[in-house]
Coordinates of C-alpha atoms and ligand atoms in Angstrom, one line a residue:
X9 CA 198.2 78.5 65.8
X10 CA 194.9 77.1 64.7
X11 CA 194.6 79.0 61.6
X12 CA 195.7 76.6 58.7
X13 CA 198.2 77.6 56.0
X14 CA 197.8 75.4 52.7
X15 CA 200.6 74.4 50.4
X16 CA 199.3 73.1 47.0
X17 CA 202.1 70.7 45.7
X18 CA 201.6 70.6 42.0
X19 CA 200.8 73.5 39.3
X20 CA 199.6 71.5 36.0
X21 CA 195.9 71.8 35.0
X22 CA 194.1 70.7 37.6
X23 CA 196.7 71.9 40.2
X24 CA 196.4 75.2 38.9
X25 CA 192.8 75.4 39.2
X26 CA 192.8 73.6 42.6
X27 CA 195.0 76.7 44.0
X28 CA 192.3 78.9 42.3
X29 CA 189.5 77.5 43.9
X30 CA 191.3 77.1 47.4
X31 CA 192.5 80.8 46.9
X32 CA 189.3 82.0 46.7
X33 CA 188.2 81.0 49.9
X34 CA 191.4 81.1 52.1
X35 CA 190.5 84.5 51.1
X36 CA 186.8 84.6 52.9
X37 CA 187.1 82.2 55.9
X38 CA 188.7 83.3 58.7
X39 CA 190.4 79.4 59.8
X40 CA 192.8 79.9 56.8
X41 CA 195.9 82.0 56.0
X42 CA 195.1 84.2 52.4
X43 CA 198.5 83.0 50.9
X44 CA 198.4 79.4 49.2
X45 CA 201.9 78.9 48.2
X46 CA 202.0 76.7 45.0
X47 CA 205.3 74.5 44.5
X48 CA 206.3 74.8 40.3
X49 CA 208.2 72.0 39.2
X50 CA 210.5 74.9 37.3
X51 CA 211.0 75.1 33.8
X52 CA 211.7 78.1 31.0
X53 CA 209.7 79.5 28.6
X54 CA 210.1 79.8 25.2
X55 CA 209.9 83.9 25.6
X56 CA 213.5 83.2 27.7
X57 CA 211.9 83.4 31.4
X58 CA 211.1 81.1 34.4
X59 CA 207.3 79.9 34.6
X60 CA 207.5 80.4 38.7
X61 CA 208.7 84.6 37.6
X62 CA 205.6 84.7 34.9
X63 CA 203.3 83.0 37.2
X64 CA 203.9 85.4 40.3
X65 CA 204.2 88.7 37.7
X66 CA 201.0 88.0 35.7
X67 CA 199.5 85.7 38.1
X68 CA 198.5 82.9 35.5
X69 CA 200.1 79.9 34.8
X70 CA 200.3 81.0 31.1
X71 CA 201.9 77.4 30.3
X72 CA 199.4 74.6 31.5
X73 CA 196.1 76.8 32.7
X74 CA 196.2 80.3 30.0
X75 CA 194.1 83.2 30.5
X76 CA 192.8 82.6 33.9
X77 CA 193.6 84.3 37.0
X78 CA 194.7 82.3 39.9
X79 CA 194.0 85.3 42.6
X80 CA 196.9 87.6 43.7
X81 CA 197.1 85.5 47.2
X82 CA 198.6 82.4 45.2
X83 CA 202.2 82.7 45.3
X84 CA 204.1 80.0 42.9
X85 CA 207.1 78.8 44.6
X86 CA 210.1 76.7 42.5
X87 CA 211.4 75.1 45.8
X88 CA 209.9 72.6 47.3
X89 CA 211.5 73.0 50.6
X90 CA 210.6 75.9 50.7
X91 CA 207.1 75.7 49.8
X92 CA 205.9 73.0 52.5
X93 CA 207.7 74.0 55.5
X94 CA 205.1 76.2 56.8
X95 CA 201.9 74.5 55.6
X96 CA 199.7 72.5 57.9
X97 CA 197.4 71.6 54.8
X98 CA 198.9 69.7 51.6
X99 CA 197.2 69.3 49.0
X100 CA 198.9 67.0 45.8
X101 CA 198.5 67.5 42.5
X102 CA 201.0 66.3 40.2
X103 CA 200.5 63.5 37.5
X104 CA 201.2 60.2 39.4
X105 CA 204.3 58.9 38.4
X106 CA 206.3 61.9 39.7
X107 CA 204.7 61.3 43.3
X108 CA 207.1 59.3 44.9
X109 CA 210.3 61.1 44.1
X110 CA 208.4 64.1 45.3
X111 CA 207.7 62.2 48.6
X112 CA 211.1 60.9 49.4
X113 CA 212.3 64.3 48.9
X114 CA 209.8 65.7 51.5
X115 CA 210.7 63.0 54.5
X116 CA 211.5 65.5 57.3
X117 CA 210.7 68.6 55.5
X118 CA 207.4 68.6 56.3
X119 CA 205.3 70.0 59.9
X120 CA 204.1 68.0 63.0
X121 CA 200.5 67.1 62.4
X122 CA 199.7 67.8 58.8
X123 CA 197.0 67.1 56.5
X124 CA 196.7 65.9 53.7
X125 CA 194.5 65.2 50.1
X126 CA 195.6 63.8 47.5
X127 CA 193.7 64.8 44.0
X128 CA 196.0 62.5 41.8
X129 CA 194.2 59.6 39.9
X130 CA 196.8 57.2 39.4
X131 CA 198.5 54.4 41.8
X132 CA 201.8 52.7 41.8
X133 CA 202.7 48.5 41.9
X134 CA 204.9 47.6 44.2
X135 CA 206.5 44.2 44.7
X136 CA 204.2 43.6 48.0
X137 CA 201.0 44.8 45.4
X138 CA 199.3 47.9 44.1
X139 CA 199.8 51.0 46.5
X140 CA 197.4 53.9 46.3
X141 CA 198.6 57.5 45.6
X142 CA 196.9 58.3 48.7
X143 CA 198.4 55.5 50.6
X144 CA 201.8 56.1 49.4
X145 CA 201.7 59.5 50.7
X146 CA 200.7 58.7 54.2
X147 CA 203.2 56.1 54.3
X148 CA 206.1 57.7 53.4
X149 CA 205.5 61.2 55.3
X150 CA 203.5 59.4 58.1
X151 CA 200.4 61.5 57.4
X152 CA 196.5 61.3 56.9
X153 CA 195.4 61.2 53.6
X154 CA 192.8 62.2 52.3
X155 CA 191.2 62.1 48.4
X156 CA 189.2 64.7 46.4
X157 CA 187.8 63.2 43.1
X158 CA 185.1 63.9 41.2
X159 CA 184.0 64.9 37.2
X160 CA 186.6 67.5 37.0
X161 CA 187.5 68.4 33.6
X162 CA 189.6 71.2 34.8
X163 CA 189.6 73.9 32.1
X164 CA 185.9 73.7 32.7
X165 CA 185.8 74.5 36.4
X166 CA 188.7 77.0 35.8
X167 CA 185.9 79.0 34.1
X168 CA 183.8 78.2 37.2
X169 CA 181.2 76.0 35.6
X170 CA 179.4 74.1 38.1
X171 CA 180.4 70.6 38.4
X172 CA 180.7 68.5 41.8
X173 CA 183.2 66.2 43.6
X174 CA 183.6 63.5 45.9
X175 CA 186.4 63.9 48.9
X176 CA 187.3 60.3 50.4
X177 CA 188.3 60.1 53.9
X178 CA 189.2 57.3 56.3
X179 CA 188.2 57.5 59.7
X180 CA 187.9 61.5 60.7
X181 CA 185.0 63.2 59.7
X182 CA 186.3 66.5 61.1
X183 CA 189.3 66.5 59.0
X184 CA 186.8 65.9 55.6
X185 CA 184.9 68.4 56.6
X186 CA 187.9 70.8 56.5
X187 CA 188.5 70.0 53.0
X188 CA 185.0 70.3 51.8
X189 CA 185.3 73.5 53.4
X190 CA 188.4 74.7 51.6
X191 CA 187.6 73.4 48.3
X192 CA 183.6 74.2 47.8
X193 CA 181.9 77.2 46.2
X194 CA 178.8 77.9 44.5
X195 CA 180.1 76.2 41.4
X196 CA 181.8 73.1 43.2
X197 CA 179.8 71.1 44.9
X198 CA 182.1 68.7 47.6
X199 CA 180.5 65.4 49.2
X200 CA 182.6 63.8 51.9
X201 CA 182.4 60.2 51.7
X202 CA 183.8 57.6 54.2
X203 CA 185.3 55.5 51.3
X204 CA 188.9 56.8 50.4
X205 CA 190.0 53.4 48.6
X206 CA 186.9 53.8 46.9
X207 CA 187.1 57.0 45.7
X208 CA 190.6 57.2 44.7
X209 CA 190.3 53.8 42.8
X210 CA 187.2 55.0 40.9
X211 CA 189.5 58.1 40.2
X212 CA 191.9 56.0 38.7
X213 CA 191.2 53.3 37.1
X214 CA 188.3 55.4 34.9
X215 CA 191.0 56.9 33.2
X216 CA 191.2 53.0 31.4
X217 CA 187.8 53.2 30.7
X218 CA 188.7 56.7 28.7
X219 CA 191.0 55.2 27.1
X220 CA 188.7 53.0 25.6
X221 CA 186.1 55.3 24.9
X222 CA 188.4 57.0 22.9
X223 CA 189.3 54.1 20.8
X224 CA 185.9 53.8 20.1
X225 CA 185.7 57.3 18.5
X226 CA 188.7 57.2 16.8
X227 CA 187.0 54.1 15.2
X228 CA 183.7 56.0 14.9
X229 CA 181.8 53.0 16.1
X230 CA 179.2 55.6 17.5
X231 CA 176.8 56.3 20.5
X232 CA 175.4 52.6 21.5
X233 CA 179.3 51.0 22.0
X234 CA 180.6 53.9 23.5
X235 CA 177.6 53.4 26.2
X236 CA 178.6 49.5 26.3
X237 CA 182.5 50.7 27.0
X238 CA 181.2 52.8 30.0
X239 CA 178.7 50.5 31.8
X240 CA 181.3 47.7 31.4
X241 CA 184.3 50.0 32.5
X242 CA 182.3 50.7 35.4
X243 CA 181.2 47.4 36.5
X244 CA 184.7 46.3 36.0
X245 CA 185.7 49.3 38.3
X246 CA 183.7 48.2 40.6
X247 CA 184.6 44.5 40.6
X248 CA 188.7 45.5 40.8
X249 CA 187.9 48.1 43.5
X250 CA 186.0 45.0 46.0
X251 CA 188.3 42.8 44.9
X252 CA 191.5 44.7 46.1
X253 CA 189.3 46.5 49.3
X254 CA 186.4 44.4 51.0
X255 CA 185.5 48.0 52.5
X256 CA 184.4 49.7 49.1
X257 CA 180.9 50.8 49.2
X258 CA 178.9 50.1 45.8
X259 CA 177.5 53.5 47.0
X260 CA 180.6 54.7 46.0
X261 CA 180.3 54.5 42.4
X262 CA 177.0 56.6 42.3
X263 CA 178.8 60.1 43.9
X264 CA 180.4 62.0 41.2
X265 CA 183.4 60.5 41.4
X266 CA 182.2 56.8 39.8
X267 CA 179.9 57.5 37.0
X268 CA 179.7 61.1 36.6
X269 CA 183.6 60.8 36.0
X270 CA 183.4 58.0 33.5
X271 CA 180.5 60.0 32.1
X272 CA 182.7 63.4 31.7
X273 CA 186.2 61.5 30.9
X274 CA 184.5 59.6 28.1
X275 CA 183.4 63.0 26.9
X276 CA 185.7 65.1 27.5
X277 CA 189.1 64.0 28.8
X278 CA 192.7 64.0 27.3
X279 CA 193.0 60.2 27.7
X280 CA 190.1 59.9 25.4
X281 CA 191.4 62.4 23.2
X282 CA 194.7 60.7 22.7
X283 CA 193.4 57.1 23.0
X284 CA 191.0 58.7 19.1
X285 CA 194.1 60.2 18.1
X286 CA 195.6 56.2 18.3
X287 CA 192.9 54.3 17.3
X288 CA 192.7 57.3 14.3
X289 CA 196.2 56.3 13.2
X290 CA 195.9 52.3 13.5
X291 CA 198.1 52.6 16.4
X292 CA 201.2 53.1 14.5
X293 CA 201.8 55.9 16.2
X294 CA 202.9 55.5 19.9
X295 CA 201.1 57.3 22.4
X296 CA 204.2 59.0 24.1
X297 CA 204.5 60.8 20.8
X298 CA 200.8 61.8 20.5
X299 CA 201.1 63.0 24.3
X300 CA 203.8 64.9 23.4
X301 CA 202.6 66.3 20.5
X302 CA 198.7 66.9 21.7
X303 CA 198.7 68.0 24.7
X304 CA 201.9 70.8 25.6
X305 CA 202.9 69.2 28.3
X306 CA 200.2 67.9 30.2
X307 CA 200.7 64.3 30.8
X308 CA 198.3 61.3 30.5
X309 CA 197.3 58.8 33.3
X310 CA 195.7 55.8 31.6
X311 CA 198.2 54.5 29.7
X312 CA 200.6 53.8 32.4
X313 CA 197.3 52.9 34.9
X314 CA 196.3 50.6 32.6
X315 CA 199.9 49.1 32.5
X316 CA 199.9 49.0 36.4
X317 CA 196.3 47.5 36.5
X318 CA 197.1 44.6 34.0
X319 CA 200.2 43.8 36.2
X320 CA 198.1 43.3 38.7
X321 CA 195.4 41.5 37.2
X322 CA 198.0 39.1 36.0
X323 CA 199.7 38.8 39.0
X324 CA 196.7 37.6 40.8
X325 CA 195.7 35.5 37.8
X326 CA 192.3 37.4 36.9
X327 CA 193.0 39.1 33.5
X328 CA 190.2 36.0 32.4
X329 CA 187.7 38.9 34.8
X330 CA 188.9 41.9 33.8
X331 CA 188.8 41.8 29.9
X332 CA 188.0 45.0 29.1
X333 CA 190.8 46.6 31.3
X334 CA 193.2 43.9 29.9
X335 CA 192.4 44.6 26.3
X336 CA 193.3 48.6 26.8
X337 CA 196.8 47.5 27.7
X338 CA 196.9 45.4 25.5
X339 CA 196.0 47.7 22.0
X340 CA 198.2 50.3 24.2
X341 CA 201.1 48.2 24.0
X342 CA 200.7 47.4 20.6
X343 CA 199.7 43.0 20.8
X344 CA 196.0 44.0 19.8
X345 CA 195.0 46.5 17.4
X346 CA 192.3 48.9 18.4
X347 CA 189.6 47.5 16.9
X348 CA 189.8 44.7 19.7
X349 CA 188.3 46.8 22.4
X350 CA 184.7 45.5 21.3
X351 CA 186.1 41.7 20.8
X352 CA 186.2 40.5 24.3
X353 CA 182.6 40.9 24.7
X354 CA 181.7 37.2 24.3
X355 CA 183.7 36.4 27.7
X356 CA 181.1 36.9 30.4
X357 CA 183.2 37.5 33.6
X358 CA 181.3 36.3 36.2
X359 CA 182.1 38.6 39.6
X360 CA 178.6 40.6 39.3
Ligands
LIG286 P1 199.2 68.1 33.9 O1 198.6 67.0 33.2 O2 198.9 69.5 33.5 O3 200.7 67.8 34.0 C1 201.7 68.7 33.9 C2 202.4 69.0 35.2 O4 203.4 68.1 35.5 C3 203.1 70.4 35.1 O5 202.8 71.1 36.3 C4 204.5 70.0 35.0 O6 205.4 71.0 35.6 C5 204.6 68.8 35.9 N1 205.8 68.0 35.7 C6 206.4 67.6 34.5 N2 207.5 66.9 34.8 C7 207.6 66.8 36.1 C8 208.5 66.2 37.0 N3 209.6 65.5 36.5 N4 208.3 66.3 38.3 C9 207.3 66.9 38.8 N5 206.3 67.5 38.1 C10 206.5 67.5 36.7 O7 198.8 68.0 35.5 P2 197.3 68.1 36.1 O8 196.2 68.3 35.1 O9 197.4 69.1 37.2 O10 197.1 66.6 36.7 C11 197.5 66.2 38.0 C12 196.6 65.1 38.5 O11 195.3 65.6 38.6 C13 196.6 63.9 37.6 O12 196.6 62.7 38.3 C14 195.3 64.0 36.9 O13 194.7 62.7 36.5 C15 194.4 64.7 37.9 N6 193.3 65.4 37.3 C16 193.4 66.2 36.2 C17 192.3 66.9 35.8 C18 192.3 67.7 34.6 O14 191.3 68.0 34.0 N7 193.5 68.2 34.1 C19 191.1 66.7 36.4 C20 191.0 65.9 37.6 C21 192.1 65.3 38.0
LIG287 P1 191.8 63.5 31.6 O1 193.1 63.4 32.3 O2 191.5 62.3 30.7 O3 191.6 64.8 30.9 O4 190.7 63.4 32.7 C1 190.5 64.5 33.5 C2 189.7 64.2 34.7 O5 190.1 63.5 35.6 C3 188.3 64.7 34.8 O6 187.7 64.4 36.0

């Protein structure tokens, strides 16, 4: 039939506010089915019982979204099977490095003709080169990706703050429109625009730039060098981004998924949160551990980004351009200590 059914694959923070958002208007528009079934990667409480049973009886995910109501049409599903096989729309939402087990598992599981939209900021490297969340995705399920990025600090739009976002698409305007459709409301704002390599690499790759942000804090070097982080994490966004896709638009960076993102991950965001707790402790203490112990089981994405970015960078020999983005690897890895993420600012790259 024409009327959609949407699976969201992925129940963390932001996951669990995307299925809110999406719940409430499968709810109002007529194209959709109410019920967004929600895959839970499955796990058990402390109190003895299964997040998927406490999700579906309280209808929270009391674990990694507390105290907000999802909406009683969102039903959290353990298998994942199970959960895709009727959808037409998927929506991803998991951190990045569990993507493409999830993907292999879901060759031939899936329906004729869906859609899809990634909201995962990460990529992967592959032997051939980098490879996009969104690309990795379409690839392996032979399907059309889409993105949705955006300043997104999830707790705050779970509490329906206003805030916009940015949703990337290829070629099919229709299909964008769609997803604009299903994701805005009074208090998120959606922009289609036709630059998914764009969008999803400003997505990613400002979760370096939060990383270094939050060295500066936990260094308290103040306002002015925090600025100076931003502007040149975001030129060096920019420059990677061209460099890897002629197609980017410097347009691009301008929506609210290029510099309002920097702007709220710098602020906000759990990579700069850990990235002060790091710098805080001299970086004797490994940011695994600081994950762990910080953030309850939400994971980080610009520590293994930035890993993933410097292999590239010194694959194709232009770490020399990228010296801010190189540095973060290299205090997260432990060669530099933290105070080195204002030390490369003497090297001029030249790619403006
Ligand atoms: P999260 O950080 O809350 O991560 C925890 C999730 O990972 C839980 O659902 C957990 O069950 C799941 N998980 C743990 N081990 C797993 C495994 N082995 N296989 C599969 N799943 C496993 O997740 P999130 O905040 O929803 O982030 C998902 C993506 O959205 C990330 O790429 C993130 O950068 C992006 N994002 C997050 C926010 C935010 O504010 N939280 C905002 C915008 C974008
Ligand atoms: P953090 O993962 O650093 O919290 O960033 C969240 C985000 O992507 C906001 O848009």
């Amino acid at each position: 039939s024409h009327i959609s059914r949407v699976t969201v694959v992925g129940s963390g923070n932001w996951g669990s506010v995307a299925a809110k958002l999406i719940a409430s208007n499968t709810l109002k528009l007529a194209s959709f089915h109410d019920e967004v079934r929600m895959w839970v990667f499955e796990e058990t409480l402390p109190i003895g019982e299964k997040l998927t049973d406490v999700i579906n009886r309280t209808n929270e995910n009391v674990k990694y979204l507390p105290g907000i109501k999802l909406g009683k049409n969102v039903i959290a599903d353990p298998d994942l099977d199970n959960a895709v096989r009727d959808a037409n729309m998927l929506v991803f939402v998991t951190p990045h490095q569990f993507m493409e087990g999830i993907c292999k598992r879901l060759v031939g599981k899936i329906k004729e003709g869906v859609e899809a939209i990634s909201l995962i900021k990460g990529m992967e490297v592959k032997m051939e080169g980098p490879c996009m969340i969104s690309n990795l995705i379409s690839e392996l399920l032979g399907v059309n990706c889409c993105v949705l990025m955006g300043a997104n600090i999830a707790n705050e739009i779970a509490v329906e703050k206003f805030s916009e976002a940015t949703v990337g698409y290829k070629a099919n305007r229709e299909i964008a429109e769609k997803w604009v459709q299903l994701f805005s409301t009074p208090y998120f704002m959606v922009t289609p625009v036709q630059d998914v390599e764009g969008v999803e690499l400003c997505g990613t790759l400002k979760n370096v730039v939060a990383l270094a942000a939050g060295f500066v804090d936990g260094l308290e070097m103040g306002n002015n060098t925090k600025a100076a982080i931003m502007r040149i994490g975001l030129r060096e966004m920019r420059a990677f981004s061209k460099l890897l896709f002629s197609s980017v638009k410097d347009s691009t960076f301008f929506e609210s998924c290029g510099v309002a993102d920097v702007i709220t991950t710098c602020l906000g965001g759990r990579n700069r949160k850990v990235a002060e707790a790091f710098a805080k402790n001299g970086g004797k203490r490994s940011f695994d551990e600081l994950e762990a112990e910080m953030l309850q089981g939400q994971k980080l994405q610009g520590v293994s980004t930035a890993r993933e970015v410097y292999e590239v960078l010194s694959h194709r020999g232009w770490l020399e351009l990228f010296p801010l983005f190189a540095t973060v690897h290299e205090i997260c890895i432990g060669r530099l200590p933290p105070s080195a993420i204002v030390e490369y600012s003497e090297h001029k790259p030249n790619f403006a």
